[in-house]
Amino acid sequence: MLLLSGNEAIARGAWEGDVRAAFGYPGTPSTEILENLVKYTDPRVYCEWSPNEKVALEAAAGACLEGVRTLVTMKCVGLNVAADPLMTLAYIGVEGGMVIVVADDPGMHSSQTEQDTRQYARLAHVPLLEPSDSQEAKDFVQYGLELSERFRLPVILKSTTRLSHSRSKVEEGAHVASSFPKEFVRDPSRHCPLPLWGRPMRQKLQEKLQILSSVSTASPVNRMEMGDPDLGILCSGVCYQYVKEVFPEASVLKLGFPYPFPDDLIRSFAGKVKRLLVVEEQEDFLEEHVKSLGISCVGRPLVPPVGELSTEALRRVREQLDGTPAEIPQPRHPLEQLPARPPVFCAGCPHRGLFYALTKFDVLVTGDIGCYSLAVFPPLSRTDVILCMGGGISMAHGLEKAGEPRKVVGVVGDSTFFHSGITGLLDMVYNKGNSLVVVVDNRTTAMTGHQDHPGTGRTLMGEETREASIAEFGKACGVRRIRVVNPYHIQETVKVLREELEAPEPSLVISQAPCPLRSRKPLAPPFSVDSRKCKRCQSCLKLGCPALEKSGEAIRINPLLCLGCASCQEVCAFGAIVPGEPKNGEAPQ
C-alpha cells in the first residue's frame, strides 16, 4: 500500500501498464507526472520534455503507430496547443494504447483561464475517463490504455488540481508487459486523412462512438450507489468525494467514464430516484446532456458554474435544496488575521533588473506566461497585457501594426520562446515589424519547478544534449540586431534597451542570468545598508525585492533573504548599499 498524489499515481499506472514512451510539456498541475515516471529508471521507458504540447502529442502519435504504449501529459491550456493533432489522430487511430492526461485547474490556482477538458473529448470524439482519487488515477491509466487499443483511439484522462496534488492510498501492482513490439504497416488509406480516405474515417469514428456508449454504460468504472431514493446525484471525478461527504445518504451515479455518455445507465438511474441533482465543476457538460435525454434534473445555477467546488459549496447547495441552514465546520484552531503577502519576484531574481530597467521608458509591454508575469504588480508595474504562451511577441507585433504610437516591447521567457515564441518572431521580421523582443532567459522552466528545455543542454532523462541558442534562432528568423545583457547590471541594461528602442528595425534582447533558486546557492554574500549614507529616498524599494525592508523611515536588508545579486546597490545613488555587515557598526535590526 502506497500513499500517492494523483500525479504520482498516474506515473505509477503508466509504469505498471507498460507505457514505453511518455511526452509532455511542464505545466502546473500536471508537471509531476513525468518527473515521477522518469524516477523508475526503467530502460524500457523513454520520457521527454517536448518543446510544446503539440509536439508532444505528435511524437506520441508516431510512437503509438509502432505499437508502443504512450502517455502524453499537459495542463488544460496545453490542450489548446495540441488540439490540431488530437482532432486528426481520432480519425487516423492508434496501434499501441495512448492516454492523454490533461490536468484542469478549476479556480485558476495557477492558470490564466478555467476550461473544461470534457468539451475537447466531445469535440474530438474520443473517450474520456475521470478518476476521483489516486487509486482510480492509477487504475484508469491502465484501463485507458486497454480501451485505446481496443478501439484504436486516443483516450483522454482528465485530472484536476485537487486530484493531482491530493494524496490517498494506492494498491501497488506489478509491471505487466503489453504486446509490443509491432511493425508499422504502410497503409495510406488508414494513416493519411486526405478527403478521399478521411470521409470514411469520419464515418467509422461515428460508429465507434455508438459502440463506446454501450461500453461506457456497462463499464465497471461507472457505478450506481443506491441510497435514499428521494435524491439522486449524478457526478464524476473529484466531485464524487465532495458529494459523499455532504450527501452521505443520497443515491449516487458516479461516472468514471462520462464520455461517450452512458445514456442507458443515466436513464436507469434517473428512473430510480425522485429528484436528480447534477454536481459538476466548470461547464454544465453532464447536465446539458441529461436534459437533452428528456430527463428532469437540477444543476446550474444551484451548483456554482465558476471556480473550484468544495464541501462548503455543496453544503450551501444542500441548504437551498432542503431549506435548512448549512452547517459549515469551523477550524479547531482559527488563525489570527495575517498580513497580506503580495506576489513578488523572489529575492535575487534576474527578471527584476530587466523590468526595473523598462520602468525608465514610456513603452507598452506585452507580457507572457511565466514567473515574469509578476511584473504586472507594484512596485514594478511594467506589464500591460498578458494573453497566452508566445503571445508576448505576437501581440507586440499586432499593436505596432495597428498604429500604436509608443514603442512596444514583447517579453517572453526562454522556455516559452522555444514553446511558441519563434513563430511570432519570424512573423514580426517577415512582415517588417519594428518592436523590441526581450527573452528573459533564466536557463530553466522556472515557474513549474525548474524543468529543462531545449536551451538548457539537458534532457528530462538527465542526458547531456545540444544546447539550442536563442540568439541563433533570432538570426535564422532574420533579426539583425541581437544583444545579450546581464540584468543584474541594471545601468548597462538600461543603456542597451535605449539603443534598441531607438533602432528603426526589430531587435532581440536576451536578458540572460540563471535562476538562483535552481542552483540553490547565493550569488554573493548578503548586502547591508550603511545608515550614515542612506538618504531614505526609497529608490531601492522600487525594485520590489523581499529582502529590502522598511522599518519606520529606516531601510534595511534582511540577511536571511538577500542572495547578493547587487541590484539594489546599482540603483542607490548615494553608495549606501554595501557588501557585508553594516558599515556603521550597528547590528541588523
Coordinates of N, CA and C in Angstrom, one line a residue, residues 195-270:
P195 N -9.1 13.9 -48.1 CA -10.6 13.8 -48.2 C -11.1 12.4 -48.8
L196 N -10.4 11.8 -49.7 CA -10.7 10.5 -50.3 C -10.9 9.5 -49.2
W197 N -9.9 9.4 -48.2 CA -9.9 8.4 -47.2 C -10.5 9.0 -45.9
G198 N -10.4 10.3 -45.7 CA -10.9 11.0 -44.5 C -12.4 10.8 -44.3
R199 N -13.2 10.9 -45.3 CA -14.6 10.8 -45.2 C -15.0 9.4 -44.6
P200 N -14.5 8.3 -45.1 CA -14.9 7.0 -44.4 C -14.3 6.9 -43.0
M201 N -13.1 7.6 -42.8 CA -12.6 7.6 -41.4 C -13.6 8.3 -40.5
R202 N -14.2 9.3 -40.9 CA -15.2 10.1 -40.1 C -16.4 9.2 -39.8
Q203 N -16.8 8.4 -40.8 CA -18.0 7.6 -40.6 C -17.6 6.5 -39.6
K204 N -16.4 5.9 -39.7 CA -16.0 4.8 -38.8 C -15.9 5.4 -37.4
L205 N -15.4 6.6 -37.2 CA -15.3 7.2 -35.9 C -16.7 7.3 -35.3
Q206 N -17.7 7.7 -36.1 CA -19.0 7.8 -35.5 C -19.6 6.4 -35.1
E207 N -19.2 5.4 -35.8 CA -19.7 4.0 -35.4 C -19.0 3.6 -34.2
K208 N -17.7 4.0 -34.0 CA -17.0 3.7 -32.7 C -17.7 4.3 -31.5
L209 N -18.1 5.6 -31.7 CA -18.8 6.3 -30.6 C -20.0 5.6 -30.2
Q210 N -20.8 5.1 -31.1 CA -22.0 4.4 -30.8 C -21.8 3.2 -30.0
I211 N -20.7 2.4 -30.3 CA -20.3 1.3 -29.6 C -19.8 1.7 -28.2
L212 N -19.0 2.7 -28.2 CA -18.4 3.2 -26.9 C -19.5 3.6 -25.9
S213 N -20.6 4.1 -26.4 CA -21.7 4.5 -25.5 C -22.2 3.3 -24.7
S214 N -22.3 2.1 -25.4 CA -22.7 0.9 -24.8 C -21.6 0.4 -23.8
V215 N -20.4 0.5 -24.2 CA -19.3 0.1 -23.4 C -19.2 0.9 -22.1
S216 N -19.5 2.3 -22.2 CA -19.5 3.1 -21.1 C -20.6 2.8 -20.1
T217 N -21.8 2.4 -20.7 CA -22.9 2.0 -19.9 C -22.6 0.8 -19.0
A218 N -21.9 -0.2 -19.6 CA -21.6 -1.4 -18.9 C -20.2 -1.4 -18.1
S219 N -19.5 -0.3 -18.2 CA -18.2 -0.2 -17.7 C -18.2 -0.3 -16.1
P220 N -17.3 -1.0 -15.6 CA -17.2 -1.1 -14.1 C -16.8 0.2 -13.4
V221 N -16.2 1.2 -14.2 CA -15.8 2.4 -13.6 C -17.0 3.4 -13.5
N222 N -18.1 3.0 -14.1 CA -19.4 3.8 -13.9 C -20.3 2.9 -13.0
R223 N -20.7 3.5 -11.9 CA -21.5 2.6 -10.9 C -22.6 3.4 -10.2
M224 N -23.7 2.7 -9.9 CA -24.7 3.3 -9.1 C -24.5 2.9 -7.6
E225 N -24.6 3.8 -6.7 CA -24.6 3.5 -5.3 C -25.9 4.0 -4.7
M226 N -26.8 3.0 -4.6 CA -28.2 3.3 -4.2 C -28.3 3.6 -2.7
G227 N -28.9 4.7 -2.4 CA -29.2 5.0 -1.0 C -30.7 5.5 -0.9
D228 N -30.9 6.6 -0.3 CA -32.2 7.2 -0.3 C -32.7 7.6 -1.7
P229 N -33.8 7.0 -2.1 CA -34.3 7.3 -3.5 C -34.9 8.7 -3.6
D230 N -35.1 9.5 -2.5 CA -35.6 10.8 -2.6 C -34.7 11.7 -3.4
L231 N -33.4 11.5 -3.3 CA -32.4 12.3 -4.0 C -31.4 11.5 -4.7
G232 N -31.2 11.6 -6.0 CA -30.2 11.0 -6.7 C -29.2 12.0 -7.2
I233 N -27.9 11.8 -7.2 CA -26.9 12.7 -7.6 C -26.0 12.1 -8.7
L234 N -25.9 12.8 -9.8 CA -25.0 12.4 -10.9 C -23.8 13.2 -10.8
C235 N -22.6 12.6 -10.8 CA -21.3 13.3 -10.6 C -20.2 12.5 -11.3
S236 N -19.1 13.2 -11.4 CA -17.9 12.5 -12.0 C -16.6 13.1 -11.3
G237 N -15.5 12.4 -11.4 CA -14.3 13.0 -11.0 C -14.2 13.2 -9.5
V238 N -13.5 14.3 -9.1 CA -13.3 14.6 -7.7 C -14.5 15.1 -7.0
C239 N -15.5 15.5 -7.8 CA -16.8 16.0 -7.2 C -17.4 14.8 -6.4
Y240 N -17.2 13.6 -6.8 CA -17.7 12.4 -6.1 C -17.3 12.5 -4.6
Q241 N -16.1 12.9 -4.3 CA -15.6 12.9 -2.9 C -16.4 14.0 -2.1
Y242 N -16.7 15.1 -2.8 CA -17.5 16.1 -2.1 C -18.9 15.7 -1.8
V243 N -19.5 15.0 -2.9 CA -20.9 14.5 -2.8 C -21.0 13.5 -1.6
K244 N -20.1 12.6 -1.5 CA -20.2 11.5 -0.5 C -20.0 12.1 0.9
E245 N -19.3 13.2 1.0 CA -19.2 13.9 2.3 C -20.4 14.7 2.7
V246 N -21.0 15.4 1.8 CA -22.1 16.3 2.1 C -23.5 15.6 2.0
F247 N -23.6 14.6 1.1 CA -24.8 13.9 0.9 C -24.6 12.4 1.1
P248 N -24.2 11.9 2.3 CA -23.9 10.5 2.5 C -25.1 9.6 2.3
E249 N -26.3 10.1 2.5 CA -27.5 9.2 2.4 C -28.0 9.1 1.0
A250 N -27.6 10.0 0.1 CA -28.2 10.1 -1.2 C -27.8 8.9 -2.1
S251 N -28.6 8.6 -3.1 CA -28.2 7.7 -4.2 C -27.3 8.4 -5.1
V252 N -26.3 7.8 -5.6 CA -25.2 8.4 -6.4 C -25.0 7.6 -7.7
L253 N -24.9 8.2 -8.8 CA -24.4 7.6 -10.1 C -23.0 8.3 -10.3
K254 N -22.0 7.5 -10.1 CA -20.6 8.0 -10.3 C -20.1 7.6 -11.6
L255 N -19.7 8.6 -12.4 CA -19.3 8.3 -13.8 C -17.7 8.5 -13.8
G256 N -17.0 7.4 -13.9 CA -15.6 7.5 -14.2 C -15.3 7.5 -15.6
F257 N -16.3 7.1 -16.5 CA -16.2 7.1 -17.9 C -17.4 7.8 -18.5
P258 N -17.3 9.2 -18.3 CA -18.5 10.0 -18.7 C -18.8 10.2 -20.1
Y259 N -17.7 10.1 -21.0 CA -18.0 10.3 -22.4 C -17.3 9.2 -23.2
P260 N -17.9 8.6 -24.2 CA -19.3 8.9 -24.7 C -20.3 8.6 -23.5
F261 N -21.4 9.4 -23.5 CA -22.3 9.4 -22.5 C -23.0 8.0 -22.3
P262 N -23.1 7.4 -21.1 CA -23.7 6.1 -20.9 C -25.3 6.4 -20.8
D263 N -25.9 6.6 -21.9 CA -27.3 7.0 -21.9 C -28.2 6.0 -21.1
D264 N -28.1 4.8 -21.4 CA -29.0 3.8 -20.8 C -28.8 3.8 -19.3
L265 N -27.5 3.9 -18.8 CA -27.3 3.9 -17.4 C -27.9 5.2 -16.7
I266 N -27.8 6.3 -17.4 CA -28.3 7.6 -16.9 C -29.8 7.4 -16.8
R267 N -30.5 6.9 -17.8 CA -31.9 6.7 -17.8 C -32.4 5.8 -16.7
S268 N -31.6 4.7 -16.5 CA -32.0 3.7 -15.5 C -31.9 4.4 -14.1
F269 N -30.8 5.1 -13.8 CA -30.6 5.8 -12.5 C -31.7 6.8 -12.3
A270 N -32.0 7.6 -13.3 CA -33.0 8.7 -13.1 C -34.4 8.1 -12.8

